[in-house]
CSV table of C-alpha atoms in Angstrom, one decimal:
chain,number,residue,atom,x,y,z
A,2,UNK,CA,5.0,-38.2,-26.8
A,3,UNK,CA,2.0,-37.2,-24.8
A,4,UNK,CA,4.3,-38.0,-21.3
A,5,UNK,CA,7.2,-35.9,-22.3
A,6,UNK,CA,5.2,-33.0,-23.6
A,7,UNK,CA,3.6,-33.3,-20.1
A,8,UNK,CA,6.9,-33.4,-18.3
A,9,UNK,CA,8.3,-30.5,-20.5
A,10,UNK,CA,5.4,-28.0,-19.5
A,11,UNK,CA,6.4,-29.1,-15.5
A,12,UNK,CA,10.0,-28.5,-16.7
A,13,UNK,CA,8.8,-24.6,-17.6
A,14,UNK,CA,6.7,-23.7,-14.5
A,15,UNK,CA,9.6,-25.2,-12.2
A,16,UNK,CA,12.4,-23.0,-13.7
A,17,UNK,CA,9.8,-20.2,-13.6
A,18,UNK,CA,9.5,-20.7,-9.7
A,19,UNK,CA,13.0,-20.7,-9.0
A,20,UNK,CA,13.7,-17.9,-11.1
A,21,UNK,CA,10.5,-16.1,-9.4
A,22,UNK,CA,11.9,-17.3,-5.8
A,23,UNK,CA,15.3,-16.0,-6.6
A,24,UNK,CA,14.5,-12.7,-6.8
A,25,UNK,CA,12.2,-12.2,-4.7
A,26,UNK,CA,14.7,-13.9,-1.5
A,27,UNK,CA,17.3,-11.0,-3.4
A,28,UNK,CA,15.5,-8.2,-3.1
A,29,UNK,CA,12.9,-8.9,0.0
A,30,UNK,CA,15.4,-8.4,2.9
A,31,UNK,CA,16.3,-5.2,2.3
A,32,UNK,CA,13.0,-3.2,3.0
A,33,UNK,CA,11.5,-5.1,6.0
A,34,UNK,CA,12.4,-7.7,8.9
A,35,UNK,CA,9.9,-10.6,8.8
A,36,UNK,CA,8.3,-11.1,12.1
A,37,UNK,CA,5.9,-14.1,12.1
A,38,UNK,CA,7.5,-15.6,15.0
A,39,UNK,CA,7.5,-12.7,17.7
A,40,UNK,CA,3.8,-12.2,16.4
A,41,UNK,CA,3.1,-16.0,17.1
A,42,UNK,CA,4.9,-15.5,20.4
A,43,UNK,CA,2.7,-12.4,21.3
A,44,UNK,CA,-0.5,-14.1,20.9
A,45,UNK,CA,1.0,-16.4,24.0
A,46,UNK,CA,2.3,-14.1,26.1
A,47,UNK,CA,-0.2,-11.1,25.4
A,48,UNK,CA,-3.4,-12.8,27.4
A,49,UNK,CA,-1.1,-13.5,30.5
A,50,UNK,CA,0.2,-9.9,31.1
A,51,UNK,CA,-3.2,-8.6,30.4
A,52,UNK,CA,-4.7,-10.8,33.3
A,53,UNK,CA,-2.0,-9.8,35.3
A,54,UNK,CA,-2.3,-6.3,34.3
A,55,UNK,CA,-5.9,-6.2,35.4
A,56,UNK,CA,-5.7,-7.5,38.6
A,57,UNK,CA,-2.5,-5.4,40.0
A,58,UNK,CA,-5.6,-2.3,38.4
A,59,UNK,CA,-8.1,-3.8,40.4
A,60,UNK,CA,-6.2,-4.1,44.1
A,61,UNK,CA,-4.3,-0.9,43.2
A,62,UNK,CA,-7.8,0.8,43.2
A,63,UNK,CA,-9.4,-0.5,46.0
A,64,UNK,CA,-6.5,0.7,48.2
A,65,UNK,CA,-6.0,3.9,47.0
A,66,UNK,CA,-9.3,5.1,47.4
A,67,UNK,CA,-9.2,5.4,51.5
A,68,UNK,CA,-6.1,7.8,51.1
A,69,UNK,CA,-5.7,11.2,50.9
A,70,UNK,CA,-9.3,12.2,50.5
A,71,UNK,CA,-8.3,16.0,52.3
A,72,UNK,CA,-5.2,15.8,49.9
A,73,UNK,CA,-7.6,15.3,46.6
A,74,UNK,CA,-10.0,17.8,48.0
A,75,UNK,CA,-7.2,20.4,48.5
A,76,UNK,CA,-5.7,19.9,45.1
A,77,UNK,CA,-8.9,19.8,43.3
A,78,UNK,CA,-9.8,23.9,44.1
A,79,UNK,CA,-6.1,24.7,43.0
A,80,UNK,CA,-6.5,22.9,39.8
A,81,UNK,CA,-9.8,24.7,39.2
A,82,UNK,CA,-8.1,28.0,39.6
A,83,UNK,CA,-5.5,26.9,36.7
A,84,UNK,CA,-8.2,25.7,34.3
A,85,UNK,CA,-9.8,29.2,34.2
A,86,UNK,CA,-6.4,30.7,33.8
A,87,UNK,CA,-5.5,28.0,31.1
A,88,UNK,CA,-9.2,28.4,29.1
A,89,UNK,CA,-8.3,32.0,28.6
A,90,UNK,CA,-4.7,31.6,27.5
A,91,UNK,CA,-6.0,29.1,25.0
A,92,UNK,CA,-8.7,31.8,23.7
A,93,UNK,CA,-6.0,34.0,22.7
A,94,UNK,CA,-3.7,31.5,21.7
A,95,UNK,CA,-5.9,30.3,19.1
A,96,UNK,CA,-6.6,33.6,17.7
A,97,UNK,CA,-2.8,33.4,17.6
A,98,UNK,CA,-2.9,29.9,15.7
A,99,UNK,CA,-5.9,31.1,12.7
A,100,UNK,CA,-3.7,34.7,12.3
A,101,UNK,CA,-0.2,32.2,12.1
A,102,UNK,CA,-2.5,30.1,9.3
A,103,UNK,CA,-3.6,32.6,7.0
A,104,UNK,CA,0.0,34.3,6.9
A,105,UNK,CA,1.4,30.6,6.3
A,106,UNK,CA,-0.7,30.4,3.3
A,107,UNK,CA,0.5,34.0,2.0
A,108,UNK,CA,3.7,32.4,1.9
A,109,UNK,CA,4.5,29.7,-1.2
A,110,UNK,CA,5.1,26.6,-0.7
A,111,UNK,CA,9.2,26.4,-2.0
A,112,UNK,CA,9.5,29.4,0.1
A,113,UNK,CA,8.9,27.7,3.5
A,114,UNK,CA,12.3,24.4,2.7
A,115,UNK,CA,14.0,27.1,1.1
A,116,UNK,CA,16.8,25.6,2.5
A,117,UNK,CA,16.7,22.5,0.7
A,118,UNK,CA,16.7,22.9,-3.0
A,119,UNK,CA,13.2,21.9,-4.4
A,120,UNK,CA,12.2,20.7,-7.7
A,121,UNK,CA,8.9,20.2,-9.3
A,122,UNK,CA,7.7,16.8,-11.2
A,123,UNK,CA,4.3,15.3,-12.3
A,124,UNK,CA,2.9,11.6,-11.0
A,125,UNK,CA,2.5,10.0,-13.9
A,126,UNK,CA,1.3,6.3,-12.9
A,127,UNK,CA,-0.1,5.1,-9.8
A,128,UNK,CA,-0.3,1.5,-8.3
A,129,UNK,CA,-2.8,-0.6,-10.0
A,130,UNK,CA,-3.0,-2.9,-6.8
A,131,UNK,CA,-5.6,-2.3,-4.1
A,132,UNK,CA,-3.0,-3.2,-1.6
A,133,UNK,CA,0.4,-0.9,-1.7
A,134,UNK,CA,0.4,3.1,-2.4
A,135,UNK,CA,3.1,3.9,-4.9
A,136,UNK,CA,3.3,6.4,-7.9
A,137,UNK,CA,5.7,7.5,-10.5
A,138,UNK,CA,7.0,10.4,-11.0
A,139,UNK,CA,8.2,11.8,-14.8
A,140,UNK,CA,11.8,13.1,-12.9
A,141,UNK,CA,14.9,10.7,-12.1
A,142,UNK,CA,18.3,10.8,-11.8
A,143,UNK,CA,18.9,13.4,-14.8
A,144,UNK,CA,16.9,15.5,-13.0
A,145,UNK,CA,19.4,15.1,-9.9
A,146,UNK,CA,17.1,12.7,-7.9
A,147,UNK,CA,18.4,10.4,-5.8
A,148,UNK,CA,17.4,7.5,-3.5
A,149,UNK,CA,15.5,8.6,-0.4
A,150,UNK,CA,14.8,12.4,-1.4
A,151,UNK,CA,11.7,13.4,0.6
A,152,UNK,CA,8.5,14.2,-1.4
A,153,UNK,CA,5.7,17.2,-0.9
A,154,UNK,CA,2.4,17.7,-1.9
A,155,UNK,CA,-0.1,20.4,-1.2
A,156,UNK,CA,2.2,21.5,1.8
A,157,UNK,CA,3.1,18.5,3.6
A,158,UNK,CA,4.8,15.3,3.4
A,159,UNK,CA,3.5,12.7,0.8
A,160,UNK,CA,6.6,10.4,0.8
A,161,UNK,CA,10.4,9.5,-0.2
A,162,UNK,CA,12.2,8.4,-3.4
A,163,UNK,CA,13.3,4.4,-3.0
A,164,UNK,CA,14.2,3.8,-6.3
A,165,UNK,CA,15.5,5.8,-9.7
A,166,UNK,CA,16.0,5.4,-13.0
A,167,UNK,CA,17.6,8.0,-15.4
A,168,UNK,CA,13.8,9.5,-16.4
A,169,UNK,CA,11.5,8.4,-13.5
A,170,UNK,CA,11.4,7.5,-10.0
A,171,UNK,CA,9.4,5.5,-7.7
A,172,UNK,CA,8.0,7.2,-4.5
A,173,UNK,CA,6.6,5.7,-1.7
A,174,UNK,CA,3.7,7.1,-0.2
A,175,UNK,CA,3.7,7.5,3.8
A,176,UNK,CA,-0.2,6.1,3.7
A,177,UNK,CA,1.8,2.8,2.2
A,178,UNK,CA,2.0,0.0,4.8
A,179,UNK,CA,5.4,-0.6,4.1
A,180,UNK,CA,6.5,3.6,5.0
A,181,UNK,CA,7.1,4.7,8.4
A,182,UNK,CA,8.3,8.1,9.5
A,183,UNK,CA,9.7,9.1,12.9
A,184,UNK,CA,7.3,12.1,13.4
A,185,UNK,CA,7.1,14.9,15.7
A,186,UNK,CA,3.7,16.0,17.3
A,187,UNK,CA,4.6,20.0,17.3
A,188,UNK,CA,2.4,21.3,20.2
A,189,UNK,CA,4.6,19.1,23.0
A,190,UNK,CA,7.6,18.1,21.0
A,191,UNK,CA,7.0,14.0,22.1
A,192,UNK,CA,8.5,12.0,19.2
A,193,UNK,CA,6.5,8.5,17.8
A,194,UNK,CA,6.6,6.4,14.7
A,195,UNK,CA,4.4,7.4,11.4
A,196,UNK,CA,3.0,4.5,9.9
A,197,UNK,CA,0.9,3.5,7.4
A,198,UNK,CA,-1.8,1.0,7.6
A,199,UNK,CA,-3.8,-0.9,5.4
A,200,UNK,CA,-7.1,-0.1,7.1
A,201,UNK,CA,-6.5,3.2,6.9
A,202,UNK,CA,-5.3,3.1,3.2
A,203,UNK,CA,-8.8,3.9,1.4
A,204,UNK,CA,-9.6,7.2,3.5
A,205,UNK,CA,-6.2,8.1,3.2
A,206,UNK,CA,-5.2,8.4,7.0
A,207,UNK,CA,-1.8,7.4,8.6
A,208,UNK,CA,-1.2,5.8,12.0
A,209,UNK,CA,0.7,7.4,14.2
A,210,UNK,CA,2.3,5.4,17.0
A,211,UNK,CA,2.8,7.5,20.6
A,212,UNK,CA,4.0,6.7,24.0
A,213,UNK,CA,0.7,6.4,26.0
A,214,UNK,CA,1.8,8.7,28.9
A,215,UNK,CA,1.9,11.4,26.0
A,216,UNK,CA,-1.0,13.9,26.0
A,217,UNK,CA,-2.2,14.0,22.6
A,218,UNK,CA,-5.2,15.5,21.5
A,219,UNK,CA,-7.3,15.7,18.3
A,220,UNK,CA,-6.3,18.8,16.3
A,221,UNK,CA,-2.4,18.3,17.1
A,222,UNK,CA,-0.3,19.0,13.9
A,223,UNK,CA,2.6,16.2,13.3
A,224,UNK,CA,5.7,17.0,11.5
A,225,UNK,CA,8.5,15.2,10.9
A,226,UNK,CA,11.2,14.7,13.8
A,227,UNK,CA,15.0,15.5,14.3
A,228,UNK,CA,15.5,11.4,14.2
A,229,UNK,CA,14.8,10.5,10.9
A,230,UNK,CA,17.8,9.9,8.3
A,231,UNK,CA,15.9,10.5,5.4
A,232,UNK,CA,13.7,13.3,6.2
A,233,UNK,CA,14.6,16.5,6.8
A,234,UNK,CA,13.3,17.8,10.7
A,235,UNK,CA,10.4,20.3,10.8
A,236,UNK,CA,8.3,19.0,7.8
A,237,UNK,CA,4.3,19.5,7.9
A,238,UNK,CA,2.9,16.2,8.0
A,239,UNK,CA,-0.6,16.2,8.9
A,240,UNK,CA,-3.5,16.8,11.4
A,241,UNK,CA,-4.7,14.1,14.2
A,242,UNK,CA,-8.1,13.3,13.4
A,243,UNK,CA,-8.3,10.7,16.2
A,244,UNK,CA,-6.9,9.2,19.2
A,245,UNK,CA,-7.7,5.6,19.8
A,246,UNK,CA,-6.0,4.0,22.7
A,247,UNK,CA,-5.7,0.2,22.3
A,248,UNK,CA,-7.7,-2.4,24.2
A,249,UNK,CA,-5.7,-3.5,26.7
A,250,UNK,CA,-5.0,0.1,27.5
A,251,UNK,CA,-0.9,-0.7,27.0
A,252,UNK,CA,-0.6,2.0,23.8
A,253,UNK,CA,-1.6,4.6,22.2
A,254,UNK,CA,-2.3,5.4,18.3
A,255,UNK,CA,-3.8,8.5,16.3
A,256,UNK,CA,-5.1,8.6,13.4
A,257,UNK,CA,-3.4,11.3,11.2
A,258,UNK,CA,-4.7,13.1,8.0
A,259,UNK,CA,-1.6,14.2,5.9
A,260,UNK,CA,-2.5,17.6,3.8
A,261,UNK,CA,-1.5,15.9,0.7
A,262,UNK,CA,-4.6,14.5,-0.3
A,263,UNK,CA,-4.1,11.2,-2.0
A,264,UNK,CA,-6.9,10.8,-4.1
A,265,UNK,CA,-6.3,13.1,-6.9
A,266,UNK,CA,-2.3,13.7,-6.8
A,267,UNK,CA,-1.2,15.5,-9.3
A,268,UNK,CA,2.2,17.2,-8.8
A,269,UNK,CA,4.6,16.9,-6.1
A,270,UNK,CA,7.8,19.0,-5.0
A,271,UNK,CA,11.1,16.8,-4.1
A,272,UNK,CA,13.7,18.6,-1.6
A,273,UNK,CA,16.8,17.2,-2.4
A,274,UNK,CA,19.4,16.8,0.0
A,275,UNK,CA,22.2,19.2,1.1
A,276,UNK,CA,25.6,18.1,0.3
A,277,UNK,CA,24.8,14.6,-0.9
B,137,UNK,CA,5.3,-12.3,-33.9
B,138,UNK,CA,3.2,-14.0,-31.4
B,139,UNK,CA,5.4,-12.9,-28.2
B,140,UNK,CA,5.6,-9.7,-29.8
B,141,UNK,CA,1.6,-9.0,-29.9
B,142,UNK,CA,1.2,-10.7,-26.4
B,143,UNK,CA,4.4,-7.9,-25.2
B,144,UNK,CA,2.5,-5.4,-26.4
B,145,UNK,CA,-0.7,-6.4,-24.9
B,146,UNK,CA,0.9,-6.6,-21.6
B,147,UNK,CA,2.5,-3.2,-22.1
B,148,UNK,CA,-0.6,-1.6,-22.7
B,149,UNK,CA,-2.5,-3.4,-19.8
B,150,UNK,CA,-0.3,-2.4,-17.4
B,151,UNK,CA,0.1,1.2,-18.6
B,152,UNK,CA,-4.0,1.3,-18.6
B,153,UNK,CA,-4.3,0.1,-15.5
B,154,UNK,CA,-1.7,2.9,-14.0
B,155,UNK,CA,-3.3,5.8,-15.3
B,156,UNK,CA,-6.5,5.5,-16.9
B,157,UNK,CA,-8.2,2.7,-14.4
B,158,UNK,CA,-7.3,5.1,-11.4
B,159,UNK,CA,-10.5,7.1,-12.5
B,160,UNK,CA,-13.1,4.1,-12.7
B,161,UNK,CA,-12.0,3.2,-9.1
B,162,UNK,CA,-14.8,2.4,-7.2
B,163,UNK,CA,-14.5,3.5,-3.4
B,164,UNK,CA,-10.5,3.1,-4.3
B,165,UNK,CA,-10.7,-0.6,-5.4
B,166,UNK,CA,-9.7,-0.8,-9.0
B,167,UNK,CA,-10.2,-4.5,-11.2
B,168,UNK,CA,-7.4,-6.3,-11.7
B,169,UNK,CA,-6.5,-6.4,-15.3
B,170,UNK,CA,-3.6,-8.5,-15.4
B,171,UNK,CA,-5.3,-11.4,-14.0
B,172,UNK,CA,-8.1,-11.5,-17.1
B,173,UNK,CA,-5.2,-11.2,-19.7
B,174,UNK,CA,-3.2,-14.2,-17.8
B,175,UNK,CA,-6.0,-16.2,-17.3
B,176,UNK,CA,-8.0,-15.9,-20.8
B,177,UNK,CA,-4.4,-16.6,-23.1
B,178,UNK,CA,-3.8,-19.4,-20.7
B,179,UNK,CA,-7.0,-20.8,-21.7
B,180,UNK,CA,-6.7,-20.4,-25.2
B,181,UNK,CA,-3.2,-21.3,-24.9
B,182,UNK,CA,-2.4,-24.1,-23.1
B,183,UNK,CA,-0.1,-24.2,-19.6
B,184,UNK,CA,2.9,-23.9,-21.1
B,185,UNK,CA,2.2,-20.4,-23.0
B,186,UNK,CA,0.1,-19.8,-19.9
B,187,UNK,CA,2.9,-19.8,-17.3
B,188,UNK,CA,5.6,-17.7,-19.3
B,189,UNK,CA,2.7,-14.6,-19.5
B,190,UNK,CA,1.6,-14.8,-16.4
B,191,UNK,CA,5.3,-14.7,-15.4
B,192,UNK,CA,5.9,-11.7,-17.9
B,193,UNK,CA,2.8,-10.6,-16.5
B,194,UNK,CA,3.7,-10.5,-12.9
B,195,UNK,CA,7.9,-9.7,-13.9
B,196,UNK,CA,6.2,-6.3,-15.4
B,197,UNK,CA,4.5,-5.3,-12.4
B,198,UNK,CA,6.8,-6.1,-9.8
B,199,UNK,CA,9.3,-4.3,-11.8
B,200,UNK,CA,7.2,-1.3,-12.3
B,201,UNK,CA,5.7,-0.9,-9.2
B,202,UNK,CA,6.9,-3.4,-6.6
B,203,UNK,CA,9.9,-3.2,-3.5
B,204,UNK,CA,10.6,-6.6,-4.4
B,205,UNK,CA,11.0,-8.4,-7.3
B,206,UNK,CA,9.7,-12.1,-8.5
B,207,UNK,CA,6.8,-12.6,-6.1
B,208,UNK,CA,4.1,-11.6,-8.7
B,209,UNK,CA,5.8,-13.1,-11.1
B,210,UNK,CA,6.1,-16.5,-9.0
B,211,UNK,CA,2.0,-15.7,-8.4
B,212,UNK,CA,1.1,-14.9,-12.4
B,213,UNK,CA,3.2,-18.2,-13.5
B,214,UNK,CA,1.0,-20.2,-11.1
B,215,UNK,CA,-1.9,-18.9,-11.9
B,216,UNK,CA,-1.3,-19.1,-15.7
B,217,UNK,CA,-0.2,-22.6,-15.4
B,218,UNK,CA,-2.8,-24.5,-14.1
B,219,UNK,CA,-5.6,-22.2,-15.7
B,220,UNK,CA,-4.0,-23.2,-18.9
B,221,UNK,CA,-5.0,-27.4,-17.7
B,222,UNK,CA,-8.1,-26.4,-18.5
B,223,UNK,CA,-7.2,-25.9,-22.4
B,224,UNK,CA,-8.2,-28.9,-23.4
B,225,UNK,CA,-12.1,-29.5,-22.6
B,226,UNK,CA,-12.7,-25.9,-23.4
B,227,UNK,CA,-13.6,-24.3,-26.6
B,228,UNK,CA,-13.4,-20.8,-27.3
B,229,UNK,CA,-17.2,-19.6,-27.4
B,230,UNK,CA,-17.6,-20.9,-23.8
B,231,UNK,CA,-17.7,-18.1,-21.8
B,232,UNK,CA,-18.5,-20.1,-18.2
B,233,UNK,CA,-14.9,-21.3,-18.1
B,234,UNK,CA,-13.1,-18.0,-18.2
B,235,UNK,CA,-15.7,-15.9,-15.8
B,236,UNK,CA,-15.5,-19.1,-13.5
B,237,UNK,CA,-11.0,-19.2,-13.4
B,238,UNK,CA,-11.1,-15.3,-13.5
B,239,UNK,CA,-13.2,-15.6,-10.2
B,240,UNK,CA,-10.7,-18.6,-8.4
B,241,UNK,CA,-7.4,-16.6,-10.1
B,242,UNK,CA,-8.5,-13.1,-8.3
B,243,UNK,CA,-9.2,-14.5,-4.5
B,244,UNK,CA,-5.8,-17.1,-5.2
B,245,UNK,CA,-4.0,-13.9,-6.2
B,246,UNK,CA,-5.7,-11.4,-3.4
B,247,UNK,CA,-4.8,-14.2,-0.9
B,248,UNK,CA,-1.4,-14.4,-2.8
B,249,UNK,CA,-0.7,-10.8,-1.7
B,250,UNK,CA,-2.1,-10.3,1.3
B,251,UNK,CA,0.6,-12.7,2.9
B,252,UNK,CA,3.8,-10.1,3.2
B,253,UNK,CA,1.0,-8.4,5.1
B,254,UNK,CA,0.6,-10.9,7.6
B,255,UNK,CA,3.8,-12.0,7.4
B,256,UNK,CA,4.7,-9.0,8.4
B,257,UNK,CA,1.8,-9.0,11.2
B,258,UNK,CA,-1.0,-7.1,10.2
B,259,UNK,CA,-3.5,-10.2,11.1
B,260,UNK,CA,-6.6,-8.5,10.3
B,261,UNK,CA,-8.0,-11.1,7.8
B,262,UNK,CA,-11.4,-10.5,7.3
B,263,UNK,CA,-11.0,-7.1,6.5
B,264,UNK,CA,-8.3,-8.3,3.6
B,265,UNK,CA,-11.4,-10.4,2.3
B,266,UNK,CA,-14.0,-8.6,3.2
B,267,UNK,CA,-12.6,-4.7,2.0
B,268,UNK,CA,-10.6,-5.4,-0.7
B,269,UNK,CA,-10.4,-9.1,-1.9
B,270,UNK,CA,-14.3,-9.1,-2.8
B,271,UNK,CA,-14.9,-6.1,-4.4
B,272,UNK,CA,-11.9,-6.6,-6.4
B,273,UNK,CA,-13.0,-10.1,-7.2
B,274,UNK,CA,-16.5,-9.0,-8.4
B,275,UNK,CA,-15.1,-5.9,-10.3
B,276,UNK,CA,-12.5,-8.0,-11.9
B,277,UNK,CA,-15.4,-10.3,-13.0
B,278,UNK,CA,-17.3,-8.2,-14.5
B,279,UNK,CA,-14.2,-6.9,-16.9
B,280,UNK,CA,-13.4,-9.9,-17.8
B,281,UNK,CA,-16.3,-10.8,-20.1
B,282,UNK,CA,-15.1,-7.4,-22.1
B,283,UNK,CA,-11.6,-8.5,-21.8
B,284,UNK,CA,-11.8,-11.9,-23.0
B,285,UNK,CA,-13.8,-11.2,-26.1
B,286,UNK,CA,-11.5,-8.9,-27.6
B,287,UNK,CA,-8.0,-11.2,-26.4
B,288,UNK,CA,-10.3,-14.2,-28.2
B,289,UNK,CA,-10.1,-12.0,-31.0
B,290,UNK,CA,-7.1,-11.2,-31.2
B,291,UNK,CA,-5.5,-14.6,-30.6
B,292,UNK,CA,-7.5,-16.0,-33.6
B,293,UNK,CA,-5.8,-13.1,-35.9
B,294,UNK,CA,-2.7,-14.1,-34.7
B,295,UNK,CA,-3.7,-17.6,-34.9
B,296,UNK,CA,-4.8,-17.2,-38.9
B,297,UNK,CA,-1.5,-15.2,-39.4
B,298,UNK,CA,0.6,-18.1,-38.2
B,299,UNK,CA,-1.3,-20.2,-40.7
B,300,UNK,CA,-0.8,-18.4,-43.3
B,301,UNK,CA,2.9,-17.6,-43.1
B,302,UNK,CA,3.0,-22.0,-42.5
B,303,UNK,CA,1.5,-21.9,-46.6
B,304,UNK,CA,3.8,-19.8,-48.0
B,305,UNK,CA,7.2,-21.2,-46.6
């Protein structure tokens, strides 16, 4: 009696793990590529380019330096020249920027994507995790939502739609470690990936992958790019608060803060898209 | 009428912990309700009960809130099944038992979670534990000694309804 009780509560937490394991190998491929073993690989391969990196730095230096001393001098007065031309153009430019701010804010929000159509709705529950970033909002498909409509709040870009049901939908937030946007940094047009990142999650900051050749600076303003399907171009993301550039000096990254404040969200507009 | 209550209860836990928990976030890590509720029916309810709420459990918030579905529900049927072992040498007014599986049950599901992340190579693992696994742990703790108090009392009404309704038929 005892034994077969036994074997009948095994019996229940068996079915329940291959019910639990079926959906989850259902739905998890469509979202994200696993990559444990390029990851793995990486921590093989990283340590030897570093090392080789550093030494072709090293040699590279020590010859350089007996060249073109005259050549450096020359070049050195003419670039001194251009920085006082360029400190001045940058004093009026930014009187340019604070008057192009203020009459930005004149303007209402809808106003500035009044191409897209743009409706209204209210988050109404949040993630109770501590890991992901995703809210619901009271709109779905009656409403006209659809499957990866972008999402504003407080004048920039708080996320997309990924799933919707006839009175709600599910938004992803772009601090979420699963979103990532193909962004835009607007003052030189260079185009890098938006991510989020689960450090970053608590102060509500994105990452924002760049070629490290590119000059970014703190203060640049992101917006979304041209590239992305989902997104329409031109979209006010956020401001770069920092740029870190990685260790082995192979990448770059910035730290971006999105206007919509995550903390205390409270309404959000959704563009929906032309002619779909 | 027992899977109804125990519905409900879920319902409401996971509709609390959307909305109203958001504001008793501390430093943006909120307790993890779900957890108590599996851990402290699997206790008073054996394995059996233990692994089809925590599966509901987990089922509800992966269907709610998560990309994919099942792997909570895989986590909360684990965790309600062997915290439900320990139904037999534990009576109800022991309250050592619950704080101490409510405490392994947070880091097993925190650790539970935290592997699509590294799986999908974020490899940062001492921040996981350190930044969010802890603080949840310790918040989660300190619920559950509310939590379990009032789900002991309302299994026992349920319990004393089942009786009853056993006398009359």
């Amino acid at each position: 009696m005892k034994s077969s009780k036994k074997k009948k509560n095994k019996n229940i937490l068996i079915i329940l793990l291959v019910a639990g394991t079926i959906g989850l190998v259902l739905t998890i491929g469509r979202r994200y590529q696993i990559k444990v073993i390029e990851n793995t690989m990486q921590y093989i391969t990283s340590p030897i380019q570093r090392g080789v990196n550093l030494v072709f730095n090293k040699t590279g230096n020590i010859t350089g330096n007996f060249k073109d001393i005259h050549e450096l001098q020359a070049s050195n007065e003419a670039l001194q020249k251009e920085l006082d031309q360029l400190l001045y153009d940058n004093n009026i430019l930014e009187q340019y920027r604070d008057e192009n701010e203020k009459l930005k804010e004149l303007l209402d929000l809808a106003e500035r994507h009044s191409d897209y159509p743009s409706k209204g709705a209210n988050i109404i529950s949040k993630d109770p995790g501590n890991w992901y970033k995703v809210f619901i909002i009271d709109q779905g498909e009656k409403a006209g939502f659809k499957q990866d409509d972008a999402v504003l709040a407080g004048g920039g870009l708080a996320g997309h739609i990924i799933e919707t049901g006839p009175l709600s939908s599910k938004v992803l937030a772009i601090i979420d470690d699963r979103s990532s946007v193909s962004a835009t940094v607007l003052r030189t047009g260079e185009t890098g990936i938006l991510r989020g990142d689960i450090e970053l999650i608590q102060d509500g900051f994105c990452k924002f992958e760049i070629d490290i050749e590119s000059e970014i600076i703190t203060g640049d303003q992101i917006v979304t790019s041209h590239l992305s399907d989902i997104y329409p171009p031109g979209i006010m993301i956020g401001v770069v608060e920092e740029v870190i550039i990685s260790k082995n000096g192979l990448s770059q990254y910035a730290h971006v803060r999105p206007l919509a404040n995550f903390k205390d969200l409270k309404q959000v507009l959704i563009l929906e898209k032309k002619g779909s | 009428m027992r899977i109804f209550v125990v519905s409900i209860i879920l319902l409401i836990a996971n509709v609390l912990q959307s909305t109203l928990f958001d504001i008793i976030r501390i430093r943006g890590i909120g307790p993890n309700l779900s957890v108590i509720i599996i851990v402290s029916f699997a206790l008073l309810r054996g394995s059996k009960e233990g692994a089809i709420i925590g599966f509901a459990a987990g089922l509800l918030a992966d269907i709610i809130f998560g990309v994919s579905r099942g792997y909570l529900a895989l986590i909360g049927a684990c965790i309600g099944y062997f915290c439900g072992k320990f139904n037999k040498d534990f009576y109800s007014e022991n309250l050592v038992l619950p704080f101490m599986l409510t405490l392994i049950s947070t880091i097993v599901y925190g650790l539970a979670v935290s592997l699509p992340f590294i799986l999908r190579g974020k490899l940062n693992y001492i921040y996981f534990i350190k930044d969010i696994i802890l603080p949840e742990t310790i918040y989660t703790m300190i619920l559950s000694i509310i939590v379990y108090q009032i789900v002991y009392v309302i299994n026992r009404a349920i319990e004393r309804n089942e009786n009853t309704n056993r006398k009359i038929f």
